[in-house]
CSV table of C-alpha atoms in Angstrom, one decimal:
chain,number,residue,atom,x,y,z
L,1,UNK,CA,23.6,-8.9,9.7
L,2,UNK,CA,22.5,-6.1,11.9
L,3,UNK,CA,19.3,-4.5,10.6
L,4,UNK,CA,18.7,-1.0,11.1
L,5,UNK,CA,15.4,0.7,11.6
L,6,UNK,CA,15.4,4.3,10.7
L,7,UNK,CA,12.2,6.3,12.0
L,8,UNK,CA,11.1,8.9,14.4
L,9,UNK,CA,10.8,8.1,18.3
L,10,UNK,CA,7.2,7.3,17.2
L,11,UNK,CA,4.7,4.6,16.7
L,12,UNK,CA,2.6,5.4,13.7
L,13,UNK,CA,4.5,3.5,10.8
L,14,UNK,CA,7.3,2.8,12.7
L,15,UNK,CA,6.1,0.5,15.9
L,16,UNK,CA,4.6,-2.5,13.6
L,17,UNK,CA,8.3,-2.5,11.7
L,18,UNK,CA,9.8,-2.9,15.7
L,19,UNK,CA,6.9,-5.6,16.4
L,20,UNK,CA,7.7,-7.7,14.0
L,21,UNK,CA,11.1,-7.7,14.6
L,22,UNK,CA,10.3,-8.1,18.6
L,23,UNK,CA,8.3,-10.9,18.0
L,24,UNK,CA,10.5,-12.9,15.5
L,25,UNK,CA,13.2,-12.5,17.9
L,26,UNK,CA,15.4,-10.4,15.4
L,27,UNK,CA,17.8,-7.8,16.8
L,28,UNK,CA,18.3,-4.7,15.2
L,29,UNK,CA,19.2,-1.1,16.0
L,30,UNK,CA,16.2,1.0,16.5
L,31,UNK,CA,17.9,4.5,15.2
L,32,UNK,CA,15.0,7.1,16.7
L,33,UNK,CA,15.3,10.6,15.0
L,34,UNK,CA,14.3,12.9,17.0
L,35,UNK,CA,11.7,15.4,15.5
L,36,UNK,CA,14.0,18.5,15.7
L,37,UNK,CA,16.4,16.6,13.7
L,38,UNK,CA,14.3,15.4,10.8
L,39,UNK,CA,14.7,19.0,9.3
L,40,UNK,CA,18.3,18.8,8.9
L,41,UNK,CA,18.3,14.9,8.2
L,42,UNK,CA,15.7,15.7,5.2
L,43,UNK,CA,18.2,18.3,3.8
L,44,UNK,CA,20.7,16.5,4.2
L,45,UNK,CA,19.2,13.7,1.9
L,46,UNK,CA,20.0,10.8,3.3
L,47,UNK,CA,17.1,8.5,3.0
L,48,UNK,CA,16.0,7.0,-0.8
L,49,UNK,CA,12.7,9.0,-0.6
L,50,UNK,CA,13.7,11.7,2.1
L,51,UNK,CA,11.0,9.7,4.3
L,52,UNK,CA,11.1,7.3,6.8
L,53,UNK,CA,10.8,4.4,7.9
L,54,UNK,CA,13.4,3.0,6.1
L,55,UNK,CA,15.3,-0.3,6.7
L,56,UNK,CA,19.4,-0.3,6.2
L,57,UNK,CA,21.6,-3.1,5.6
L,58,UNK,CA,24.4,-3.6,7.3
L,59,UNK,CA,26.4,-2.4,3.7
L,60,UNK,CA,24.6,0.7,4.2
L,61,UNK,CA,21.7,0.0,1.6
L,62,UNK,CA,18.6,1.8,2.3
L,63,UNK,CA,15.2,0.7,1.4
L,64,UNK,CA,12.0,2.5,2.0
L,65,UNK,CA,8.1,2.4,2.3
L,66,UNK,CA,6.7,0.8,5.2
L,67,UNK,CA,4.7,-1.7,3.8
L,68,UNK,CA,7.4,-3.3,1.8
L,69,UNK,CA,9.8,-3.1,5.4
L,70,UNK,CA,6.6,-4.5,7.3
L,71,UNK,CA,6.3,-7.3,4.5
L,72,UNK,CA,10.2,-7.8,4.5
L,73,UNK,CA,11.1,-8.3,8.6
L,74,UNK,CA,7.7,-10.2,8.4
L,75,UNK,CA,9.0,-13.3,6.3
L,76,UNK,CA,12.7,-13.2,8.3
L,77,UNK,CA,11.6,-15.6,10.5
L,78,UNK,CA,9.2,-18.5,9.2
L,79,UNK,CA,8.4,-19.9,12.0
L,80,UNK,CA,6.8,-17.1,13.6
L,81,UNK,CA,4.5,-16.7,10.9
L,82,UNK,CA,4.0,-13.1,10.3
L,83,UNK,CA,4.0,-13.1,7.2
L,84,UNK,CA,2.5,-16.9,5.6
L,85,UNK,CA,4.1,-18.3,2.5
L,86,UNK,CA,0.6,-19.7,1.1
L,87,UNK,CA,-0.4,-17.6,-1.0
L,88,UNK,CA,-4.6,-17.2,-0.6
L,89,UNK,CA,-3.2,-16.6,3.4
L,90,UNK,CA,-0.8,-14.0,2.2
L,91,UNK,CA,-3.8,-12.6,0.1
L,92,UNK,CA,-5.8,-11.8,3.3
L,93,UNK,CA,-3.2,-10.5,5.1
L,94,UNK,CA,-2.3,-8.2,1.9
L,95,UNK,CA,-5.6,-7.1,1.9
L,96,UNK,CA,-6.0,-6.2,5.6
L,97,UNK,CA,-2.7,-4.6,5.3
L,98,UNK,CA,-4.5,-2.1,2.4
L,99,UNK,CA,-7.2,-1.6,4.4
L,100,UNK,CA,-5.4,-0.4,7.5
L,101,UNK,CA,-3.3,1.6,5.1
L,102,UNK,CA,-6.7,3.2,3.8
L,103,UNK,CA,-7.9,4.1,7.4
L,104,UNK,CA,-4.6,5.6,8.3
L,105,UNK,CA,-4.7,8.0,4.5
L,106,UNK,CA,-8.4,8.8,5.8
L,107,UNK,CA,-6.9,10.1,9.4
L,108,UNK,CA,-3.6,11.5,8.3
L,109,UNK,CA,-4.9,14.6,5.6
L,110,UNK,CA,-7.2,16.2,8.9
L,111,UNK,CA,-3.7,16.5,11.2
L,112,UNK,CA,-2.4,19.1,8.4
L,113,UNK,CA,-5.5,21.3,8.3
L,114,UNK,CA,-4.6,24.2,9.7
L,115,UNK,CA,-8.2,25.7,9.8
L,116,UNK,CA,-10.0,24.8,13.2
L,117,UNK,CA,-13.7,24.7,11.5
L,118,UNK,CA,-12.6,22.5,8.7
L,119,UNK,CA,-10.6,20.4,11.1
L,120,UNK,CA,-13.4,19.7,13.7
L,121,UNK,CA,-15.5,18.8,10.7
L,122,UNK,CA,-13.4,16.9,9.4
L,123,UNK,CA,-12.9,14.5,12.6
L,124,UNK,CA,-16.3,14.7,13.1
L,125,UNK,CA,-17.0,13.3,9.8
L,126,UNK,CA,-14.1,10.2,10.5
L,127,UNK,CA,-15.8,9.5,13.9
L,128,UNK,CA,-19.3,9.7,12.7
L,129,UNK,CA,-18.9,7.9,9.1
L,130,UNK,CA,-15.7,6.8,7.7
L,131,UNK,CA,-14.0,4.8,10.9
L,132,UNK,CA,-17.3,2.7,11.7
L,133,UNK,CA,-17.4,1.9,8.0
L,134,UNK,CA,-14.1,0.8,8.1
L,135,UNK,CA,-14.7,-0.8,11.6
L,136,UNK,CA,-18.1,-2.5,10.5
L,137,UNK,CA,-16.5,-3.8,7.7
L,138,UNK,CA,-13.2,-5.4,9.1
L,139,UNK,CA,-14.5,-6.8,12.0
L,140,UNK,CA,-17.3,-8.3,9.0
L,141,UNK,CA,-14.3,-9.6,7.3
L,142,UNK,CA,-12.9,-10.8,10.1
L,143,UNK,CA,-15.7,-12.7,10.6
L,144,UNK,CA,-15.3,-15.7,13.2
L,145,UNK,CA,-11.3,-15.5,12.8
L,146,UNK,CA,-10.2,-13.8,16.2
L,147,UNK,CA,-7.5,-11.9,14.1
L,148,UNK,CA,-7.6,-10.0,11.0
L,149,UNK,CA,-6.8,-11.8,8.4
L,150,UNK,CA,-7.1,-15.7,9.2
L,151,UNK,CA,-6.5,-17.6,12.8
L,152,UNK,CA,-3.1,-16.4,13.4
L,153,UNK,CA,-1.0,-13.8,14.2
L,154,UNK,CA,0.1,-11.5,11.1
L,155,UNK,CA,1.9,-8.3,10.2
L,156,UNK,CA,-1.5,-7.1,9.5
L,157,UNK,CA,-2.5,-7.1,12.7
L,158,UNK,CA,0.4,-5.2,14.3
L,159,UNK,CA,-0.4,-2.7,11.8
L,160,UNK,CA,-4.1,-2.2,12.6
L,161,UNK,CA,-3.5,-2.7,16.2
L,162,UNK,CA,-1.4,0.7,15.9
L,163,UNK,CA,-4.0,2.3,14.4
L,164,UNK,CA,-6.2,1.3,17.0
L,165,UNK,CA,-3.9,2.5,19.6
L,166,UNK,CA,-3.4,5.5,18.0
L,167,UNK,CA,-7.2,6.4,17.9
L,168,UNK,CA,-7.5,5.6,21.4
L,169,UNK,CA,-4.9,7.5,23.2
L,170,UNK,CA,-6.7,10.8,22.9
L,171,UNK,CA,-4.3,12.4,20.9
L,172,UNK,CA,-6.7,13.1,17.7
L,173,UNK,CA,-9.1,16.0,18.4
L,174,UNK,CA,-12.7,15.2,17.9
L,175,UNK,CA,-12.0,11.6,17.6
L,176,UNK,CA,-13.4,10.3,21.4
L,177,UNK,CA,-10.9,7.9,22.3
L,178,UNK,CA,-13.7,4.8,23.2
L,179,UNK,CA,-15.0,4.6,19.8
L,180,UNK,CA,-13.2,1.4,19.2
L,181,UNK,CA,-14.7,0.5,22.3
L,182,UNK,CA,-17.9,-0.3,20.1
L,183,UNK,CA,-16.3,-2.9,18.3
L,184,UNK,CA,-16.2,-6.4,20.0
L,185,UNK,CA,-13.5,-8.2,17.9
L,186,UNK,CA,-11.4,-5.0,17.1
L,187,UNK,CA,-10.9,-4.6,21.4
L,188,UNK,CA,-10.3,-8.0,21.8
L,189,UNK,CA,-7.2,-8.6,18.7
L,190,UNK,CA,-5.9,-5.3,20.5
L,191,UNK,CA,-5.9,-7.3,24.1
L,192,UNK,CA,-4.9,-10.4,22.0
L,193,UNK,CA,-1.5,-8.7,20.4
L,194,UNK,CA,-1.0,-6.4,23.7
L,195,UNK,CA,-0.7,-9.7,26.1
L,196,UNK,CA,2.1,-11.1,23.5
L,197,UNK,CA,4.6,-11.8,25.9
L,198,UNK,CA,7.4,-10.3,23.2
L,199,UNK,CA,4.7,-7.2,22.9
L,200,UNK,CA,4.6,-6.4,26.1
L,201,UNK,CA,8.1,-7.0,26.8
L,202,UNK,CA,9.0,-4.5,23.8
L,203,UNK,CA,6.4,-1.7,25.4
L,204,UNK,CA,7.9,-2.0,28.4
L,205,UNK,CA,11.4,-1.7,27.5
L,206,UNK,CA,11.0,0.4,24.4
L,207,UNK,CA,14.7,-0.8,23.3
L,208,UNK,CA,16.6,2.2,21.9
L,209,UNK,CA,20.0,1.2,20.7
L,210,UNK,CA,21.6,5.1,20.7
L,211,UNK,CA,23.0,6.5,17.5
Y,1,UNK,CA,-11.2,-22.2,-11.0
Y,2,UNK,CA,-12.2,-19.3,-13.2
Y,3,UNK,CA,-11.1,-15.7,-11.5
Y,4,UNK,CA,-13.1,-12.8,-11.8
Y,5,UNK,CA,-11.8,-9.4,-11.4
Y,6,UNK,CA,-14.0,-6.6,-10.8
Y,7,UNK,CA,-13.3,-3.1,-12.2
Y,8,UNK,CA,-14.2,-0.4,-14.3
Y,9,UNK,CA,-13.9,-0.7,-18.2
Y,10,UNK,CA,-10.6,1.6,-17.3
Y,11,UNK,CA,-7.2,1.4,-16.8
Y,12,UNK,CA,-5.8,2.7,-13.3
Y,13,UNK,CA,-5.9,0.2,-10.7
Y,14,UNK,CA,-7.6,-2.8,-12.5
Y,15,UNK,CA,-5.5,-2.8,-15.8
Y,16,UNK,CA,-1.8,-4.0,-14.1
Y,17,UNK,CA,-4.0,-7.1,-12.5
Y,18,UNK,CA,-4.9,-8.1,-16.0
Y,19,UNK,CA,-1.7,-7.9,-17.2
Y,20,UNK,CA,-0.1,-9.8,-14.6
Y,21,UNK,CA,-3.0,-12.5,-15.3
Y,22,UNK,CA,-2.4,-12.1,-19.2
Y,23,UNK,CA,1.0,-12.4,-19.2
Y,24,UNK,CA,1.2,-15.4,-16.5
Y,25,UNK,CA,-1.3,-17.2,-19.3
Y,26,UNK,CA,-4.3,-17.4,-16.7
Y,27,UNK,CA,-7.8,-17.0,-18.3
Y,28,UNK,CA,-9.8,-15.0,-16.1
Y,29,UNK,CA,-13.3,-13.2,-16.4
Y,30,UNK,CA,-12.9,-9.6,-17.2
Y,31,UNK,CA,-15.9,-8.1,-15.4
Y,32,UNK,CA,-16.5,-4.4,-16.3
Y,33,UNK,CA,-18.7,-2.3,-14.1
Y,34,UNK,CA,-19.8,0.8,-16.7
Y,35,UNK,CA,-19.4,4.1,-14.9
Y,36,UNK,CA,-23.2,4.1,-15.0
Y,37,UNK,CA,-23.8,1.5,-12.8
Y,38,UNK,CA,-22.0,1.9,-9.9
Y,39,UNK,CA,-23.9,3.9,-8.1
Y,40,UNK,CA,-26.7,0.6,-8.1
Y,41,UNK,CA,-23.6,-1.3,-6.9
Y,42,UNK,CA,-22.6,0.5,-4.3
Y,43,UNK,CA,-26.4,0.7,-3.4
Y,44,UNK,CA,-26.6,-2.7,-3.3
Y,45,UNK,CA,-23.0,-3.3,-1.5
Y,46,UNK,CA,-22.1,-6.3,-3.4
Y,47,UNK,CA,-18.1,-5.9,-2.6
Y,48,UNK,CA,-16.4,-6.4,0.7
Y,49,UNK,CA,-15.3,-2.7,1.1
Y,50,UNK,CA,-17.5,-1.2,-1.6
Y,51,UNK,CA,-14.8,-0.4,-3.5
Y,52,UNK,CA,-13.2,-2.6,-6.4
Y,53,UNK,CA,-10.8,-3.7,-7.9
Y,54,UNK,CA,-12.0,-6.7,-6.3
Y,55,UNK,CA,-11.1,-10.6,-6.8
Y,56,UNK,CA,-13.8,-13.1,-6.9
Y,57,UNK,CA,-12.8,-16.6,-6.5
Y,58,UNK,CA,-15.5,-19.3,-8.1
Y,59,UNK,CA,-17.3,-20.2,-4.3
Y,60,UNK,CA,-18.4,-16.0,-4.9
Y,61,UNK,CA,-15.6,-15.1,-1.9
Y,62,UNK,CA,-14.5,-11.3,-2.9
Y,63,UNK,CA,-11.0,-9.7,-1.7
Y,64,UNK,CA,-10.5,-6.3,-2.1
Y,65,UNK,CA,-7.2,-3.9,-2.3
Y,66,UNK,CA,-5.6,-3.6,-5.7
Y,67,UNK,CA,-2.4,-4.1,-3.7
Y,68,UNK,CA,-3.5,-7.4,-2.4
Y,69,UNK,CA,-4.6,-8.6,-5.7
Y,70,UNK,CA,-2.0,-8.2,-8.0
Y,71,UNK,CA,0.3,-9.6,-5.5
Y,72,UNK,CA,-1.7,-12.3,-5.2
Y,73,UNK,CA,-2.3,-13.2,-9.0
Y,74,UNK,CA,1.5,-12.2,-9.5
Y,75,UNK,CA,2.2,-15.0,-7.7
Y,76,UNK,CA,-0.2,-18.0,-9.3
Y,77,UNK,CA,2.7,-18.8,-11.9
Y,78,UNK,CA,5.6,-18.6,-10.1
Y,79,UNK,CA,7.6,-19.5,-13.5
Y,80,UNK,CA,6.2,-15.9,-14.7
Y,81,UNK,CA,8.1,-14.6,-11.9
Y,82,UNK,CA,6.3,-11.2,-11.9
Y,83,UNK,CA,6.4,-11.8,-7.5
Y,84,UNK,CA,9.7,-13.0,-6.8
Y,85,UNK,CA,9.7,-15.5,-3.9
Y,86,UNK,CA,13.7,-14.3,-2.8
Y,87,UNK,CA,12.4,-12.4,0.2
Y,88,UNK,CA,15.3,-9.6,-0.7
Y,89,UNK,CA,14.2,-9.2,-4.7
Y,90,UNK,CA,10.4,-9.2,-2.9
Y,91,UNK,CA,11.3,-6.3,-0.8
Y,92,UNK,CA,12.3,-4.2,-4.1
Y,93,UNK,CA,9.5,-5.2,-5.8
Y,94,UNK,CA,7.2,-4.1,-2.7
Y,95,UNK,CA,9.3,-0.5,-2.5
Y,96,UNK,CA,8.6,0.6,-5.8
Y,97,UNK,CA,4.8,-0.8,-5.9
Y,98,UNK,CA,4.7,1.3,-2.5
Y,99,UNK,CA,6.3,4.2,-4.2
Y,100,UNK,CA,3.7,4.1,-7.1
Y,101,UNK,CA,1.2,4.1,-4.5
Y,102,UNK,CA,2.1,7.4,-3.2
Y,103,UNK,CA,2.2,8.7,-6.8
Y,104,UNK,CA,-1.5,7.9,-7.5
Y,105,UNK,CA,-1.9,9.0,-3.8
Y,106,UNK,CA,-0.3,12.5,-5.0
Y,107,UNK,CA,-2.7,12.6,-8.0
Y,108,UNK,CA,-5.6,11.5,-7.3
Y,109,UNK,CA,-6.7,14.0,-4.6
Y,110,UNK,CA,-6.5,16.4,-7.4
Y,111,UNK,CA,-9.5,14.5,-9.6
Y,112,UNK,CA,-11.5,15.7,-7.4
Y,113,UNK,CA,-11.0,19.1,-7.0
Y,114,UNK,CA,-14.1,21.1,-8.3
Y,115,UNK,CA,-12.9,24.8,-7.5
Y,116,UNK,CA,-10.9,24.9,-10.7
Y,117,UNK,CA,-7.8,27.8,-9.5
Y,118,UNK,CA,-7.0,25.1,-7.2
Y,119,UNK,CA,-6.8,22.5,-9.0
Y,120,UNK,CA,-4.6,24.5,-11.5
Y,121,UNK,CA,-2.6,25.2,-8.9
Y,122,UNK,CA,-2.2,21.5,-7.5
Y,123,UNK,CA,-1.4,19.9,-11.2
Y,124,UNK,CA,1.1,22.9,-11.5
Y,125,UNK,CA,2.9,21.9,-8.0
Y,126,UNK,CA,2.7,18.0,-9.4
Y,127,UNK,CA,4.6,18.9,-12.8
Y,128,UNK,CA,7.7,20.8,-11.8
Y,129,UNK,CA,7.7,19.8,-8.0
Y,130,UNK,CA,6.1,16.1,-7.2
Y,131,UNK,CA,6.3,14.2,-10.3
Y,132,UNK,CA,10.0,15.1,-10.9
Y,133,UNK,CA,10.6,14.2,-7.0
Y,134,UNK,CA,9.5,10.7,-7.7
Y,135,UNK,CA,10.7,10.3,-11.1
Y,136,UNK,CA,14.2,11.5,-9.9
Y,137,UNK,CA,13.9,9.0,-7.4
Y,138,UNK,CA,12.5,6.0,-9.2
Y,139,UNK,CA,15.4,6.5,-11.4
Y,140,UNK,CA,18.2,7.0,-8.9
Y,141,UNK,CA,16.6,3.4,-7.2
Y,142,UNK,CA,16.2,1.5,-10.7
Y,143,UNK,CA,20.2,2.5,-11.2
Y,144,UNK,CA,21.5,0.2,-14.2
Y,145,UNK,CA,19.1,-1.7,-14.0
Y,146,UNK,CA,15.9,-2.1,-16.9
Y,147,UNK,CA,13.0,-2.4,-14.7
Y,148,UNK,CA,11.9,-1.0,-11.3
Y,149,UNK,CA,13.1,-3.2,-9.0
Y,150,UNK,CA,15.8,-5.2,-10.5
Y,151,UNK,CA,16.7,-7.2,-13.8
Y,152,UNK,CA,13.1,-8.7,-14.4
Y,153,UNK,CA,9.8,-7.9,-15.3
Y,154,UNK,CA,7.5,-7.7,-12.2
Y,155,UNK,CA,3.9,-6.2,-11.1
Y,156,UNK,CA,6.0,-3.2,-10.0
Y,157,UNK,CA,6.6,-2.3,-13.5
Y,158,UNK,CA,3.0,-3.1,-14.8
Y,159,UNK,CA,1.6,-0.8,-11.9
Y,160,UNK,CA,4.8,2.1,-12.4
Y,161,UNK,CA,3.5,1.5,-16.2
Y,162,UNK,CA,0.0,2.0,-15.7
Y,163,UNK,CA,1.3,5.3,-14.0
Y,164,UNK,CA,3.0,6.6,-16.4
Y,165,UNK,CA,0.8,5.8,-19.6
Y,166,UNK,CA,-2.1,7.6,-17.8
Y,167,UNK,CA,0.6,10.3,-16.9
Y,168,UNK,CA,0.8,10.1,-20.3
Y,169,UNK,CA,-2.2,10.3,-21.9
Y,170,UNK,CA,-2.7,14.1,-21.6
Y,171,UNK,CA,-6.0,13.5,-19.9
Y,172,UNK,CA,-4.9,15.0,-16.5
Y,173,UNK,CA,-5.0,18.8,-17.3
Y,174,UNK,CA,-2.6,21.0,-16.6
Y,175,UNK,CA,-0.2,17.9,-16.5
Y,176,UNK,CA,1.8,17.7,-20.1
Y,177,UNK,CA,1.9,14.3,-21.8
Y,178,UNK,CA,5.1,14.9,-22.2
Y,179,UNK,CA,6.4,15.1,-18.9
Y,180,UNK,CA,8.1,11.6,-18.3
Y,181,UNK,CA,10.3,12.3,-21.6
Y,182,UNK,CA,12.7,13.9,-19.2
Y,183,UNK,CA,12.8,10.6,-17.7
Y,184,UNK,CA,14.8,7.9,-20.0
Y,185,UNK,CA,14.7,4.6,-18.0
Y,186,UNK,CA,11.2,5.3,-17.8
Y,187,UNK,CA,10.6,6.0,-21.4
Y,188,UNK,CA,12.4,2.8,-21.7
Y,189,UNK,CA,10.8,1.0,-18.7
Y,190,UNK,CA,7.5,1.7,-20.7
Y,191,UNK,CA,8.9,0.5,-24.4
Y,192,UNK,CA,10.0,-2.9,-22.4
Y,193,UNK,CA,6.2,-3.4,-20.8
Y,194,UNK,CA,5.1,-2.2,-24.3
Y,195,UNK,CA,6.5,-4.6,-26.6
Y,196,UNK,CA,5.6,-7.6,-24.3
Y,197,UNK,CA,3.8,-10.0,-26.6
Y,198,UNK,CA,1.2,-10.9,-24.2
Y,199,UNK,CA,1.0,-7.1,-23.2
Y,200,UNK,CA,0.5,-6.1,-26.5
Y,201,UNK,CA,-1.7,-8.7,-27.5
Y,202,UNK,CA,-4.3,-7.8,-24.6
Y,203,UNK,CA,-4.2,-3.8,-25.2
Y,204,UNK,CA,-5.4,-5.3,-28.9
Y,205,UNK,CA,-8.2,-7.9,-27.8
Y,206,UNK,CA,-8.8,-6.2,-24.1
Y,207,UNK,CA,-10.5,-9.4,-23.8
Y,208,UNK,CA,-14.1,-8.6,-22.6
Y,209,UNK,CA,-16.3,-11.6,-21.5
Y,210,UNK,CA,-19.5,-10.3,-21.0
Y,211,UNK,CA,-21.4,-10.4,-17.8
């Protein structure tokens, strides 16, 4: 069976899909839509939601939603534990997975305002308020674990380490690209899951299968 | 060990939780914050991301997400099966509680709209434009079969429920009540949740155990 990962030549909600897989040591076919495509893709209604990600079978079915995908390519491999079968460990790492879902719904309304003034305040108000809440409180619940949900590597932290890395690459006006730096366990689960020897490998080779 | 969900004496994200807990035959305490008093709450930041629902295990350890949570107790009677263990039937189960997620996601920004042409406008836009999108779709996914994802009764249908009785309700203005009748499988979706015995014997005792 020859999974197929639909999503744009993005990270966002796409990369932590591709981890997973990555790390598990799954191939699949990483089809990357290209922006100027989705347009044309999205009319021609291909995709159960008209979104993406979306994971296809190799009988064509389509399933969307991130989260459910994420969970899914998660518990395809046991023995890489991304995804734990007991359930208070899966409880965690549902949790953190909400949480970093949260964070991302806080970020993702200010990239559609169009209005400058309302934008900058906006930023300002997730740099100044609503990311260190969020911040203070995962690295409380985090608590001595060194990742974010218990003492070993989950889908949940492939997910919140892209939201990390998405903060600080600069792209988000207003949002200074070091304010993760004032959070001690949050920079060292990003070093953690970067130095993943399947991690690194996948970032350098950025494996596109082409359509 | 005696559970104790945290919500508000309201439906919305704490009332599929109970279900899942009333229907798996698991006696839990039914904690009720009145409207009142969360402002003292959140003042005094009892819950892990002041937010609930939350899930308090007997030691006082809280877990937050609504997500998180109903996956969680969906899973404590596995004979239930209201979270299916087949990784494949799972991944249904997560799509649809995804897609429900962006439903509330697609409603609730209107609640708190205070400039009241807008808000006109945005429950005007979510009747003939975003609720039929995801209606249509829900339907198109669910295909022959009765419930949301697949031939049995999981939390997907007691959050997709939840959804559409609220929908329902005629409390959201500008939305009609009558707006899922369009929708057959999910008139029938809600009969099926409805006419659960356990279901319909906690809407009648909405078991309270005082605080």
């Amino acid at each position: 069976m020859v999974l197929k990962v639909h999503y744009f030549d993005a990270a966002n909600r796409g990369e932590p899909i591709r981890l997973a897989l990555a790390i598990s040591g799954i191939k699949f076919e990483d089809v990357r839509i290209p922006r100027e495509d989705w347009a044309a893709k999205k009319a021609a209604n291909i995709y159960p939601m008209n979104q993406v990600p979306v994971l296809e079978f190799e009988d064509g079915t389509m399933v969307s939603q991130s989260g459910a995908i994420l969970r899914y390519v998660g518990s395809l491999n046991p023995s890489a534990g991304l995804y734990p079968t007991d359930i208070l460990q899966r409880l965690r790492v549902d949790e953190m997975l909400g949480i970093v879902t949260d964070v991302r719904g806080k970020i993702v309304p200010t990239m559609r305002m169009s209005d400058e003034a309302e934008k900058a305040a906006a930023r300002k108000e997730l740099t100044t308020t609503t990311l260190p809440f969020y911040f203070e409180r995962i690295e409380k619940i985090m608590g001595e674990h060194k990742f974010s949900a218990g003492d070993n590597l989950t889908i949940a932290d492939l997910d919140l380490v892209g939201v990390i890395d998405w903060l600080s690459s600069g792209v988000l006006d207003g949002i200074p690209a070091d304010l993760v730096n004032g959070y001690p366990k949050l920079l060292n689960l990003r070093k953690l899951v970067h130095d993943i020897p399947a991690v690194a490998l996948w970032k350098q080779k950025r494996e596109v299968v082409s359509q």
